[in-house]
């Protein structure tokens, strides 16, 4: 099963998790990380790291964030590069997560990423999709002549 780390501004992450649990009961491998006013980005990163390790069963973890490019999204993006099968999604809301909940047990992290982006279009995107628009910088020649 895919782990879920919901991380958003204010209390939104916990509100989404509470909404999911009221519908589906207690959720295994799912954590909320709220980015409250006054919380440092360093502490946010530590909290996201803890949540990643608590939710990862080896099948992958999906970070679900509210705003692309904001602090929760950036912290999750940095964390995702250090672990296999991690995806970062932005633009989520409780209704979309409820619709996507059954896929946690059926999909790989990459399949889940693609399906949630399609289901939430046009407001939902992923780190992977953003990287496809802006590929990493690659040198076309060797500056040092090696």
mmCIF file of N, CA and C in Angstrom:
data_model
loop_
_atom_site.group_PDB
_atom_site.id
_atom_site.type_symbol
_atom_site.label_atom_id
_atom_site.label_comp_id
_atom_site.label_asym_id
_atom_site.label_seq_id
_atom_site.Cartn_x
_atom_site.Cartn_y
_atom_site.Cartn_z
ATOM 1 N N UNK A 1 0.835 -1.176 0.000
ATOM 2 C CA UNK A 1 0.000 0.000 0.000
ATOM 3 C C UNK A 1 0.883 1.244 0.000
ATOM 4 N N UNK A 2 0.468 2.232 -0.763
ATOM 5 C CA UNK A 2 1.187 3.496 -0.786
ATOM 6 C C UNK A 2 0.972 4.261 0.512
ATOM 7 N N UNK A 3 2.039 4.811 1.037
ATOM 8 C CA UNK A 3 1.909 5.714 2.169
ATOM 9 C C UNK A 3 1.504 7.091 1.672
ATOM 10 N N UNK A 4 0.773 7.803 2.488
ATOM 11 C CA UNK A 4 0.371 9.171 2.166
ATOM 12 C C UNK A 4 0.884 10.106 3.243
ATOM 13 N N UNK A 5 1.518 11.195 2.836
ATOM 14 C CA UNK A 5 1.870 12.288 3.736
ATOM 15 C C UNK A 5 1.165 13.521 3.188
ATOM 16 N N UNK A 6 0.160 13.980 3.921
ATOM 17 C CA UNK A 6 -0.587 15.171 3.528
ATOM 18 C C UNK A 6 0.071 16.345 4.239
ATOM 19 N N UNK A 7 0.583 17.311 3.488
ATOM 20 C CA UNK A 7 1.263 18.448 4.097
ATOM 21 C C UNK A 7 0.797 19.737 3.432
ATOM 22 N N UNK A 8 0.203 20.599 4.257
ATOM 23 C CA UNK A 8 -0.425 21.827 3.754
ATOM 24 C C UNK A 8 -0.249 22.960 4.763
ATOM 25 N N UNK A 9 -0.669 24.140 4.348
ATOM 26 C CA UNK A 9 -0.606 25.330 5.206
ATOM 27 C C UNK A 9 -1.698 25.299 6.276
ATOM 28 N N UNK A 10 -1.403 25.964 7.399
ATOM 29 C CA UNK A 10 -2.377 26.065 8.487
ATOM 30 C C UNK A 10 -2.727 24.688 9.025
ATOM 31 N N UNK A 11 -4.015 24.446 9.181
ATOM 32 C CA UNK A 11 -4.502 23.165 9.704
ATOM 33 C C UNK A 11 -5.099 22.286 8.603
ATOM 34 N N UNK A 12 -4.917 22.691 7.348
ATOM 35 C CA UNK A 12 -5.572 22.017 6.229
ATOM 36 C C UNK A 12 -5.211 20.542 6.121
ATOM 37 N N UNK A 13 -3.963 20.187 6.360
ATOM 38 C CA UNK A 13 -3.559 18.778 6.257
ATOM 39 C C UNK A 13 -4.327 17.914 7.258
ATOM 40 N N UNK A 14 -4.402 18.374 8.498
ATOM 41 C CA UNK A 14 -5.123 17.601 9.509
ATOM 42 C C UNK A 14 -6.613 17.549 9.199
ATOM 43 N N UNK A 15 -7.162 18.643 8.684
ATOM 44 C CA UNK A 15 -8.580 18.660 8.303
ATOM 45 C C UNK A 15 -8.863 17.642 7.205
ATOM 46 N N UNK A 16 -7.957 17.540 6.217
ATOM 47 C CA UNK A 16 -8.146 16.547 5.151
ATOM 48 C C UNK A 16 -8.065 15.129 5.700
ATOM 49 N N UNK A 17 -7.081 14.884 6.578
ATOM 50 C CA UNK A 17 -6.956 13.556 7.170
ATOM 51 C C UNK A 17 -8.185 13.220 8.006
ATOM 52 N N UNK A 18 -8.671 14.179 8.790
ATOM 53 C CA UNK A 18 -9.882 13.951 9.587
ATOM 54 C C UNK A 18 -11.079 13.625 8.700
ATOM 55 N N UNK A 19 -11.200 14.322 7.573
ATOM 56 C CA UNK A 19 -12.288 14.070 6.631
ATOM 57 C C UNK A 19 -12.202 12.653 6.071
ATOM 58 N N UNK A 20 -11.000 12.242 5.695
ATOM 59 C CA UNK A 20 -10.807 10.886 5.176
ATOM 60 C C UNK A 20 -11.135 9.836 6.236
ATOM 61 N N UNK A 21 -10.676 10.067 7.458
ATOM 62 C CA UNK A 21 -10.921 9.090 8.524
ATOM 63 C C UNK A 21 -12.388 9.028 8.922
ATOM 64 N N UNK A 22 -13.110 10.137 8.791
ATOM 65 C CA UNK A 22 -14.540 10.088 9.099
ATOM 66 C C UNK A 22 -15.296 9.249 8.069
ATOM 67 N N UNK A 23 -14.751 9.176 6.867
ATOM 68 C CA UNK A 23 -15.399 8.390 5.816
ATOM 69 C C UNK A 23 -14.918 6.945 5.783
ATOM 70 N N UNK A 24 -13.590 6.730 5.961
ATOM 71 C CA UNK A 24 -13.007 5.401 5.778
ATOM 72 C C UNK A 24 -12.532 4.738 7.065
ATOM 73 N N UNK A 25 -12.604 5.443 8.195
ATOM 74 C CA UNK A 25 -12.073 4.913 9.435
ATOM 75 C C UNK A 25 -10.591 5.237 9.560
ATOM 76 N N UNK A 26 -9.926 4.742 10.610
ATOM 77 C CA UNK A 26 -8.496 5.032 10.792
ATOM 78 C C UNK A 26 -7.678 4.576 9.587
ATOM 79 N N UNK A 27 -6.772 5.433 9.143
ATOM 80 C CA UNK A 27 -5.985 5.141 7.946
ATOM 81 C C UNK A 27 -4.575 4.703 8.331
ATOM 82 N N UNK A 28 -4.189 3.529 7.857
ATOM 83 C CA UNK A 28 -2.816 3.073 8.038
ATOM 84 C C UNK A 28 -1.923 3.811 7.061
ATOM 85 N N UNK A 29 -0.681 4.012 7.445
ATOM 86 C CA UNK A 29 0.327 4.613 6.582
ATOM 87 C C UNK A 29 -0.102 5.964 6.010
ATOM 88 N N UNK A 30 -0.723 6.768 6.848
ATOM 89 C CA UNK A 30 -1.152 8.100 6.421
ATOM 90 C C UNK A 30 -0.915 9.081 7.565
ATOM 91 N N UNK A 31 -0.216 10.189 7.264
ATOM 92 C CA UNK A 31 0.083 11.209 8.275
ATOM 93 C C UNK A 31 -0.212 12.590 7.727
ATOM 94 N N UNK A 32 -0.569 13.483 8.626
ATOM 95 C CA UNK A 32 -0.768 14.895 8.279
ATOM 96 C C UNK A 32 0.363 15.704 8.890
ATOM 97 N N UNK A 33 0.910 16.628 8.096
ATOM 98 C CA UNK A 33 1.937 17.547 8.566
ATOM 99 C C UNK A 33 1.458 18.952 8.239
ATOM 100 N N UNK A 34 1.109 19.695 9.284
ATOM 101 C CA UNK A 34 0.617 21.063 9.106
ATOM 102 C C UNK A 34 1.769 22.053 9.145
ATOM 103 N N UNK A 35 1.769 22.984 8.197
ATOM 104 C CA UNK A 35 2.767 24.053 8.171
ATOM 105 C C UNK A 35 2.108 25.295 8.773
ATOM 106 N N UNK A 36 2.169 25.344 10.097
ATOM 107 C CA UNK A 36 1.532 26.441 10.830
ATOM 108 C C UNK A 36 2.389 27.700 10.783
ATOM 109 N N UNK A 37 1.733 28.835 10.941
ATOM 110 C CA UNK A 37 2.438 30.115 10.975
ATOM 111 C C UNK A 37 3.471 30.086 12.098
ATOM 112 N N UNK A 38 4.680 30.532 11.790
ATOM 113 C CA UNK A 38 5.754 30.566 12.773
ATOM 114 C C UNK A 38 6.639 29.339 12.776
ATOM 115 N N UNK A 39 6.221 28.274 12.082
ATOM 116 C CA UNK A 39 7.031 27.059 12.013
ATOM 117 C C UNK A 39 8.150 27.276 10.994
ATOM 118 N N UNK A 40 9.371 26.943 11.362
ATOM 119 C CA UNK A 40 10.497 27.119 10.435
ATOM 120 C C UNK A 40 10.437 26.046 9.352
ATOM 121 N N UNK A 41 11.035 26.362 8.218
ATOM 122 C CA UNK A 41 11.082 25.372 7.144
ATOM 123 C C UNK A 41 11.986 24.200 7.528
ATOM 124 N N UNK A 42 12.976 24.441 8.378
ATOM 125 C CA UNK A 42 13.812 23.351 8.864
ATOM 126 C C UNK A 42 12.981 22.363 9.688
ATOM 127 N N UNK A 43 12.148 22.883 10.581
ATOM 128 C CA UNK A 43 11.301 22.008 11.389
ATOM 129 C C UNK A 43 10.271 21.297 10.503
ATOM 130 N N UNK A 44 9.732 22.002 9.514
ATOM 131 C CA UNK A 44 8.801 21.374 8.574
ATOM 132 C C UNK A 44 9.482 20.194 7.878
ATOM 133 N N UNK A 45 10.703 20.381 7.424
ATOM 134 C CA UNK A 45 11.440 19.304 6.757
ATOM 135 C C UNK A 45 11.640 18.111 7.684
ATOM 136 N N UNK A 46 11.956 18.371 8.925
ATOM 137 C CA UNK A 46 12.137 17.279 9.891
ATOM 138 C C UNK A 46 10.829 16.518 10.116
ATOM 139 N N UNK A 47 9.733 17.269 10.210
ATOM 140 C CA UNK A 47 8.419 16.636 10.399
ATOM 141 C C UNK A 47 8.031 15.799 9.181
ATOM 142 N N UNK A 48 8.320 16.307 7.987
ATOM 143 C CA UNK A 48 8.016 15.563 6.760
ATOM 144 C C UNK A 48 8.883 14.306 6.676
ATOM 145 N N UNK A 49 10.139 14.413 7.067
ATOM 146 C CA UNK A 49 11.035 13.254 7.081
ATOM 147 C C UNK A 49 10.503 12.177 8.031
ATOM 148 N N UNK A 50 10.098 12.574 9.223
ATOM 149 C CA UNK A 50 9.524 11.616 10.181
ATOM 150 C C UNK A 50 8.280 10.957 9.598
ATOM 151 N N UNK A 51 7.407 11.754 8.975
ATOM 152 C CA UNK A 51 6.172 11.219 8.392
ATOM 153 C C UNK A 51 6.481 10.251 7.249
ATOM 154 N N UNK A 52 7.494 10.567 6.453
ATOM 155 C CA UNK A 52 7.901 9.672 5.364
ATOM 156 C C UNK A 52 8.278 8.310 5.918
ATOM 157 N N UNK A 53 9.112 8.286 6.938
ATOM 158 C CA UNK A 53 9.566 7.012 7.495
ATOM 159 C C UNK A 53 8.439 6.261 8.196
ATOM 160 N N UNK A 54 7.475 6.973 8.766
ATOM 161 C CA UNK A 54 6.334 6.329 9.427
ATOM 162 C C UNK A 54 5.360 5.705 8.433
ATOM 163 N N UNK A 55 5.297 6.239 7.225
ATOM 164 C CA UNK A 55 4.301 5.779 6.254
ATOM 165 C C UNK A 55 4.856 4.852 5.191
ATOM 166 N N UNK A 56 6.158 4.731 5.103
ATOM 167 C CA UNK A 56 6.778 3.947 4.030
ATOM 168 C C UNK A 56 6.864 2.475 4.394
ATOM 169 N N UNK A 57 6.170 1.646 3.611
ATOM 170 C CA UNK A 57 6.248 0.195 3.802
ATOM 171 C C UNK A 57 7.136 -0.449 2.748
ATOM 172 N N UNK A 58 7.747 0.390 1.899
ATOM 173 C CA UNK A 58 8.585 -0.118 0.826
ATOM 174 C C UNK A 58 7.910 -0.057 -0.532
ATOM 175 N N UNK A 59 6.610 0.220 -0.554
ATOM 176 C CA UNK A 59 5.875 0.285 -1.822
ATOM 177 C C UNK A 59 5.796 1.698 -2.381
ATOM 178 N N UNK A 60 6.202 2.689 -1.598
ATOM 179 C CA UNK A 60 6.190 4.063 -2.067
ATOM 180 C C UNK A 60 5.392 4.976 -1.164
ATOM 181 N N UNK A 61 5.689 6.262 -1.282
ATOM 182 C CA UNK A 61 5.009 7.288 -0.500
ATOM 183 C C UNK A 61 4.632 8.425 -1.447
ATOM 184 N N UNK A 62 3.437 8.943 -1.255
ATOM 185 C CA UNK A 62 2.971 10.082 -2.039
ATOM 186 C C UNK A 62 2.795 11.256 -1.086
ATOM 187 N N UNK A 63 3.487 12.357 -1.385
ATOM 188 C CA UNK A 63 3.317 13.607 -0.644
ATOM 189 C C UNK A 63 2.202 14.387 -1.318
ATOM 190 N N UNK A 64 1.202 14.748 -0.562
ATOM 191 C CA UNK A 64 0.033 15.458 -1.083
ATOM 192 C C UNK A 64 0.033 16.860 -0.494
ATOM 193 N N UNK A 65 0.218 17.869 -1.354
ATOM 194 C CA UNK A 65 0.386 19.246 -0.896
ATOM 195 C C UNK A 65 -0.693 20.149 -1.478
ATOM 196 N N UNK A 66 -0.833 21.317 -0.855
ATOM 197 C CA UNK A 66 -1.879 22.233 -1.308
ATOM 198 C C UNK A 66 -1.426 23.163 -2.424
ATOM 199 N N UNK A 67 -0.223 23.717 -2.333
ATOM 200 C CA UNK A 67 0.200 24.750 -3.269
ATOM 201 C C UNK A 67 1.560 24.390 -3.885
ATOM 202 N N UNK A 68 1.598 24.341 -5.205
ATOM 203 C CA UNK A 68 2.849 24.059 -5.906
ATOM 204 C C UNK A 68 3.871 25.158 -5.639
ATOM 205 N N UNK A 69 5.085 24.753 -5.288
ATOM 206 C CA UNK A 69 6.171 25.702 -5.071
ATOM 207 C C UNK A 69 6.246 26.286 -3.672
ATOM 208 N N UNK A 70 5.221 26.095 -2.853
ATOM 209 C CA UNK A 70 5.233 26.624 -1.487
ATOM 210 C C UNK A 70 6.085 25.725 -0.583
ATOM 211 N N UNK A 71 6.300 26.160 0.650
ATOM 212 C CA UNK A 71 7.219 25.462 1.564
ATOM 213 C C UNK A 71 6.918 23.965 1.732
ATOM 214 N N UNK A 72 5.671 23.539 1.964
ATOM 215 C CA UNK A 72 5.441 22.089 2.087
ATOM 216 C C UNK A 72 5.812 21.322 0.815
ATOM 217 N N UNK A 73 5.502 21.902 -0.321
ATOM 218 C CA UNK A 73 5.834 21.281 -1.613
ATOM 219 C C UNK A 73 7.352 21.188 -1.789
ATOM 220 N N UNK A 74 8.055 22.268 -1.479
ATOM 221 C CA UNK A 74 9.517 22.272 -1.629
ATOM 222 C C UNK A 74 10.174 21.270 -0.689
ATOM 223 N N UNK A 75 9.738 21.236 0.558
ATOM 224 C CA UNK A 75 10.325 20.298 1.524
ATOM 225 C C UNK A 75 10.066 18.853 1.098
ATOM 226 N N UNK A 76 8.859 18.567 0.636
ATOM 227 C CA UNK A 76 8.536 17.219 0.169
ATOM 228 C C UNK A 76 9.349 16.867 -1.074
ATOM 229 N N UNK A 77 9.547 17.841 -1.954
ATOM 230 C CA UNK A 77 10.319 17.604 -3.178
ATOM 231 C C UNK A 77 11.757 17.218 -2.854
ATOM 232 N N UNK A 78 12.373 17.939 -1.925
ATOM 233 C CA UNK A 78 13.738 17.614 -1.532
ATOM 234 C C UNK A 78 13.816 16.228 -0.908
ATOM 235 N N UNK A 79 12.821 15.879 -0.115
ATOM 236 C CA UNK A 79 12.795 14.571 0.539
ATOM 237 C C UNK A 79 12.588 13.453 -0.482
ATOM 238 N N UNK A 80 11.782 13.715 -1.491
ATOM 239 C CA UNK A 80 11.437 12.671 -2.462
ATOM 240 C C UNK A 80 12.642 12.225 -3.281
ATOM 241 N N UNK A 81 13.616 13.086 -3.461
ATOM 242 C CA UNK A 81 14.794 12.724 -4.253
ATOM 243 C C UNK A 81 15.709 11.751 -3.524
ATOM 244 N N UNK A 82 15.513 11.609 -2.231
ATOM 245 C CA UNK A 82 16.372 10.739 -1.432
ATOM 246 C C UNK A 82 15.810 9.332 -1.273
ATOM 247 N N UNK A 83 14.590 9.108 -1.742
ATOM 248 C CA UNK A 83 13.925 7.818 -1.549
ATOM 249 C C UNK A 83 13.272 7.362 -2.845
ATOM 250 N N UNK A 84 13.324 6.076 -3.084
ATOM 251 C CA UNK A 84 12.689 5.524 -4.275
ATOM 252 C C UNK A 84 11.171 5.527 -4.128
ATOM 253 N N UNK A 85 10.501 5.617 -5.227
ATOM 254 C CA UNK A 85 9.048 5.491 -5.302
ATOM 255 C C UNK A 85 8.309 6.570 -4.512
ATOM 256 N N UNK A 86 8.860 7.773 -4.480
ATOM 257 C CA UNK A 86 8.196 8.907 -3.838
ATOM 258 C C UNK A 86 7.692 9.854 -4.919
ATOM 259 N N UNK A 87 6.488 10.351 -4.721
ATOM 260 C CA UNK A 87 5.886 11.302 -5.639
ATOM 261 C C UNK A 87 5.409 12.506 -4.842
ATOM 262 N N UNK A 88 5.430 13.675 -5.469
ATOM 263 C CA UNK A 88 4.950 14.901 -4.844
ATOM 264 C C UNK A 88 3.829 15.455 -5.723
ATOM 265 N N UNK A 89 2.667 15.628 -5.126
ATOM 266 C CA UNK A 89 1.480 16.114 -5.832
ATOM 267 C C UNK A 89 1.085 17.449 -5.226
ATOM 268 N N UNK A 90 0.672 18.398 -6.063
ATOM 269 C CA UNK A 90 0.206 19.691 -5.554
ATOM 270 C C UNK A 90 -1.213 19.956 -6.034
ATOM 271 N N UNK A 91 -1.922 20.785 -5.268
ATOM 272 C CA UNK A 91 -3.273 21.193 -5.649
ATOM 273 C C UNK A 91 -4.374 20.272 -5.157
ATOM 274 N N UNK A 92 -4.092 19.446 -4.148
ATOM 275 C CA UNK A 92 -5.091 18.475 -3.690
ATOM 276 C C UNK A 92 -6.123 19.121 -2.761
ATOM 277 N N UNK A 93 -7.269 18.467 -2.668
ATOM 278 C CA UNK A 93 -8.299 18.843 -1.696
ATOM 279 C C UNK A 93 -8.939 17.558 -1.163
ATOM 280 N N UNK A 94 -9.776 17.695 -0.160
ATOM 281 C CA UNK A 94 -10.354 16.521 0.507
ATOM 282 C C UNK A 94 -11.208 15.684 -0.443
ATOM 283 N N UNK A 95 -11.953 16.323 -1.312
ATOM 284 C CA UNK A 95 -12.819 15.594 -2.248
ATOM 285 C C UNK A 95 -11.989 14.721 -3.186
ATOM 286 N N UNK A 96 -10.903 15.265 -3.708
ATOM 287 C CA UNK A 96 -10.032 14.500 -4.594
ATOM 288 C C UNK A 96 -9.390 13.336 -3.843
ATOM 289 N N UNK A 97 -8.938 13.568 -2.627
ATOM 290 C CA UNK A 97 -8.303 12.485 -1.862
ATOM 291 C C UNK A 97 -9.291 11.366 -1.562
ATOM 292 N N UNK A 98 -10.533 11.725 -1.274
ATOM 293 C CA UNK A 98 -11.554 10.689 -1.052
ATOM 294 C C UNK A 98 -11.752 9.844 -2.301
ATOM 295 N N UNK A 99 -11.767 10.484 -3.462
ATOM 296 C CA UNK A 99 -11.942 9.753 -4.713
ATOM 297 C C UNK A 99 -10.740 8.856 -5.023
ATOM 298 N N UNK A 100 -9.555 9.295 -4.645
ATOM 299 C CA UNK A 100 -8.327 8.565 -4.956
ATOM 300 C C UNK A 100 -7.969 7.516 -3.903
ATOM 301 N N UNK A 101 -8.604 7.554 -2.751
ATOM 302 C CA UNK A 101 -8.249 6.659 -1.641
ATOM 303 C C UNK A 101 -8.188 5.177 -2.037
ATOM 304 N N UNK A 102 -9.158 4.648 -2.776
ATOM 305 C CA UNK A 102 -9.093 3.214 -3.104
ATOM 306 C C UNK A 102 -7.871 2.818 -3.926
ATOM 307 N N UNK A 103 -7.269 3.751 -4.635
ATOM 308 C CA UNK A 103 -6.120 3.434 -5.481
ATOM 309 C C UNK A 103 -4.825 3.230 -4.696
ATOM 310 N N UNK A 104 -4.821 3.591 -3.422
ATOM 311 C CA UNK A 104 -3.604 3.416 -2.605
ATOM 312 C C UNK A 104 -3.122 1.973 -2.610
ATOM 313 N N UNK A 105 -4.053 1.028 -2.652
ATOM 314 C CA UNK A 105 -3.690 -0.380 -2.587
ATOM 315 C C UNK A 105 -3.530 -1.019 -3.958
ATOM 316 N N UNK A 106 -3.895 -0.295 -5.005
ATOM 317 C CA UNK A 106 -3.914 -0.894 -6.340
ATOM 318 C C UNK A 106 -2.802 -0.420 -7.261
ATOM 319 N N UNK A 107 -2.235 0.750 -6.992
ATOM 320 C CA UNK A 107 -1.316 1.385 -7.944
ATOM 321 C C UNK A 107 0.105 1.484 -7.406
ATOM 322 N N UNK A 108 1.033 1.543 -8.339
ATOM 323 C CA UNK A 108 2.391 1.940 -7.980
ATOM 324 C C UNK A 108 2.363 3.446 -7.749
ATOM 325 N N UNK A 109 3.434 3.979 -7.195
ATOM 326 C CA UNK A 109 3.472 5.421 -6.945
ATOM 327 C C UNK A 109 3.391 6.210 -8.253
ATOM 328 N N UNK A 110 4.049 5.743 -9.305
ATOM 329 C CA UNK A 110 4.010 6.450 -10.597
ATOM 330 C C UNK A 110 2.621 6.385 -11.220
ATOM 331 N N UNK A 111 1.966 5.232 -11.144
ATOM 332 C CA UNK A 111 0.601 5.123 -11.673
ATOM 333 C C UNK A 111 -0.361 6.012 -10.894
ATOM 334 N N UNK A 112 -0.205 6.024 -9.577
ATOM 335 C CA UNK A 112 -1.053 6.873 -8.745
ATOM 336 C C UNK A 112 -0.853 8.339 -9.125
ATOM 337 N N UNK A 113 0.414 8.739 -9.280
ATOM 338 C CA UNK A 113 0.734 10.120 -9.671
ATOM 339 C C UNK A 113 -0.006 10.504 -10.948
ATOM 340 N N UNK A 114 0.078 9.654 -11.945
ATOM 341 C CA UNK A 114 -0.564 9.966 -13.217
ATOM 342 C C UNK A 114 -2.080 10.036 -13.096
ATOM 343 N N UNK A 115 -2.666 9.130 -12.331
ATOM 344 C CA UNK A 115 -4.115 9.103 -12.198
ATOM 345 C C UNK A 115 -4.659 10.285 -11.394
ATOM 346 N N UNK A 116 -3.956 10.694 -10.339
ATOM 347 C CA UNK A 116 -4.452 11.820 -9.543
ATOM 348 C C UNK A 116 -4.329 13.134 -10.328
ATOM 349 N N UNK A 117 -3.289 13.251 -11.148
ATOM 350 C CA UNK A 117 -3.131 14.464 -11.956
ATOM 351 C C UNK A 117 -4.250 14.554 -12.994
ATOM 352 N N UNK A 118 -4.586 13.444 -13.612
ATOM 353 C CA UNK A 118 -5.687 13.432 -14.583
ATOM 354 C C UNK A 118 -7.015 13.726 -13.873
ATOM 355 N N UNK A 119 -7.242 13.085 -12.736
ATOM 356 C CA UNK A 119 -8.508 13.268 -12.016
ATOM 357 C C UNK A 119 -8.684 14.690 -11.499
ATOM 358 N N UNK A 120 -7.594 15.339 -11.132
ATOM 359 C CA UNK A 120 -7.679 16.674 -10.549
ATOM 360 C C UNK A 120 -7.407 17.806 -11.509
ATOM 361 N N UNK A 121 -7.216 17.478 -12.787
ATOM 362 C CA UNK A 121 -6.893 18.519 -13.780
ATOM 363 C C UNK A 121 -7.975 19.596 -13.809
ATOM 364 N N UNK A 122 -7.620 20.822 -14.047
ATOM 365 C CA UNK A 122 -6.307 21.344 -14.385
ATOM 366 C C UNK A 122 -5.520 21.854 -13.176
ATOM 367 N N UNK A 123 -6.100 21.817 -11.976
ATOM 368 C CA UNK A 123 -5.443 22.422 -10.820
ATOM 369 C C UNK A 123 -4.436 21.553 -10.102
ATOM 370 N N UNK A 124 -4.350 20.282 -10.469
ATOM 371 C CA UNK A 124 -3.452 19.347 -9.784
ATOM 372 C C UNK A 124 -2.273 19.026 -10.696
ATOM 373 N N UNK A 125 -1.083 19.009 -10.112
ATOM 374 C CA UNK A 125 0.124 18.679 -10.861
ATOM 375 C C UNK A 125 1.037 17.858 -9.959
ATOM 376 N N UNK A 126 2.173 17.489 -10.497
ATOM 377 C CA UNK A 126 3.148 16.727 -9.716
ATOM 378 C C UNK A 126 4.542 17.271 -9.993
ATOM 379 N N UNK A 127 5.444 16.970 -9.095
ATOM 380 C CA UNK A 127 6.843 17.334 -9.297
ATOM 381 C C UNK A 127 7.349 16.725 -10.597
ATOM 382 N N UNK A 128 7.026 15.472 -10.852
ATOM 383 C CA UNK A 128 7.473 14.799 -12.061
ATOM 384 C C UNK A 128 6.970 15.535 -13.302
ATOM 385 N N UNK A 129 5.692 15.901 -13.312
ATOM 386 C CA UNK A 129 5.133 16.616 -14.464
ATOM 387 C C UNK A 129 5.814 17.976 -14.655
ATOM 388 N N UNK A 130 6.089 18.659 -13.562
ATOM 389 C CA UNK A 130 6.767 19.946 -13.661
ATOM 390 C C UNK A 130 8.186 19.775 -14.205
ATOM 391 N N UNK A 131 8.852 18.704 -13.796
ATOM 392 C CA UNK A 131 10.208 18.456 -14.282
ATOM 393 C C UNK A 131 10.227 18.119 -15.765
ATOM 394 N N UNK A 132 9.145 17.543 -16.278
ATOM 395 C CA UNK A 132 9.085 17.239 -17.706
ATOM 396 C C UNK A 132 8.983 18.522 -18.531
ATOM 397 N N UNK A 133 8.390 19.555 -17.956
ATOM 398 C CA UNK A 133 8.292 20.848 -18.631
ATOM 399 C C UNK A 133 9.628 21.575 -18.625
ATOM 400 N N UNK A 134 10.394 21.388 -17.551
ATOM 401 C CA UNK A 134 11.676 22.069 -17.376
ATOM 402 C C UNK A 134 12.744 21.038 -17.049
ATOM 403 N N UNK A 135 13.297 20.380 -18.070
ATOM 404 C CA UNK A 135 14.292 19.341 -17.782
ATOM 405 C C UNK A 135 15.530 19.930 -17.121
ATOM 406 N N UNK A 136 16.251 19.099 -16.373
ATOM 407 C CA UNK A 136 17.459 19.582 -15.696
ATOM 408 C C UNK A 136 18.491 20.094 -16.691
ATOM 409 N N UNK A 137 19.312 21.009 -16.228
ATOM 410 C CA UNK A 137 20.390 21.578 -17.042
ATOM 411 C C UNK A 137 21.438 20.519 -17.320
ATOM 412 N N UNK A 138 21.842 20.394 -18.567
ATOM 413 C CA UNK A 138 22.857 19.428 -18.961
ATOM 414 C C UNK A 138 23.900 20.153 -19.803
ATOM 415 N N UNK A 139 25.181 19.978 -19.460
ATOM 416 C CA UNK A 139 26.257 20.551 -20.256
ATOM 417 C C UNK A 139 26.371 19.801 -21.577
ATOM 418 N N UNK A 140 26.506 20.529 -22.644
ATOM 419 C CA UNK A 140 26.645 19.913 -23.955
ATOM 420 C C UNK A 140 28.087 19.624 -24.322
ATOM 421 N N UNK A 141 29.018 20.139 -23.536
ATOM 422 C CA UNK A 141 30.421 19.864 -23.785
ATOM 423 C C UNK A 141 31.176 19.845 -22.461
ATOM 424 N N UNK A 142 32.359 19.278 -22.487
ATOM 425 C CA UNK A 142 33.170 19.157 -21.285
ATOM 426 C C UNK A 142 34.015 20.414 -21.117
ATOM 427 N N UNK A 143 33.746 21.188 -20.081
ATOM 428 C CA UNK A 143 34.474 22.445 -19.859
ATOM 429 C C UNK A 143 35.931 22.237 -19.487
ATOM 430 N N UNK A 144 36.255 21.078 -18.946
ATOM 431 C CA UNK A 144 37.594 20.840 -18.426
ATOM 432 C C UNK A 144 38.452 19.981 -19.339
ATOM 433 N N UNK A 145 37.934 19.591 -20.488
ATOM 434 C CA UNK A 145 38.706 18.868 -21.493
ATOM 435 C C UNK A 145 39.164 17.501 -21.074
ATOM 436 N N UNK A 146 38.446 16.826 -20.253
ATOM 437 C CA UNK A 146 38.845 15.483 -19.799
ATOM 438 C C UNK A 146 38.414 14.437 -20.773
#
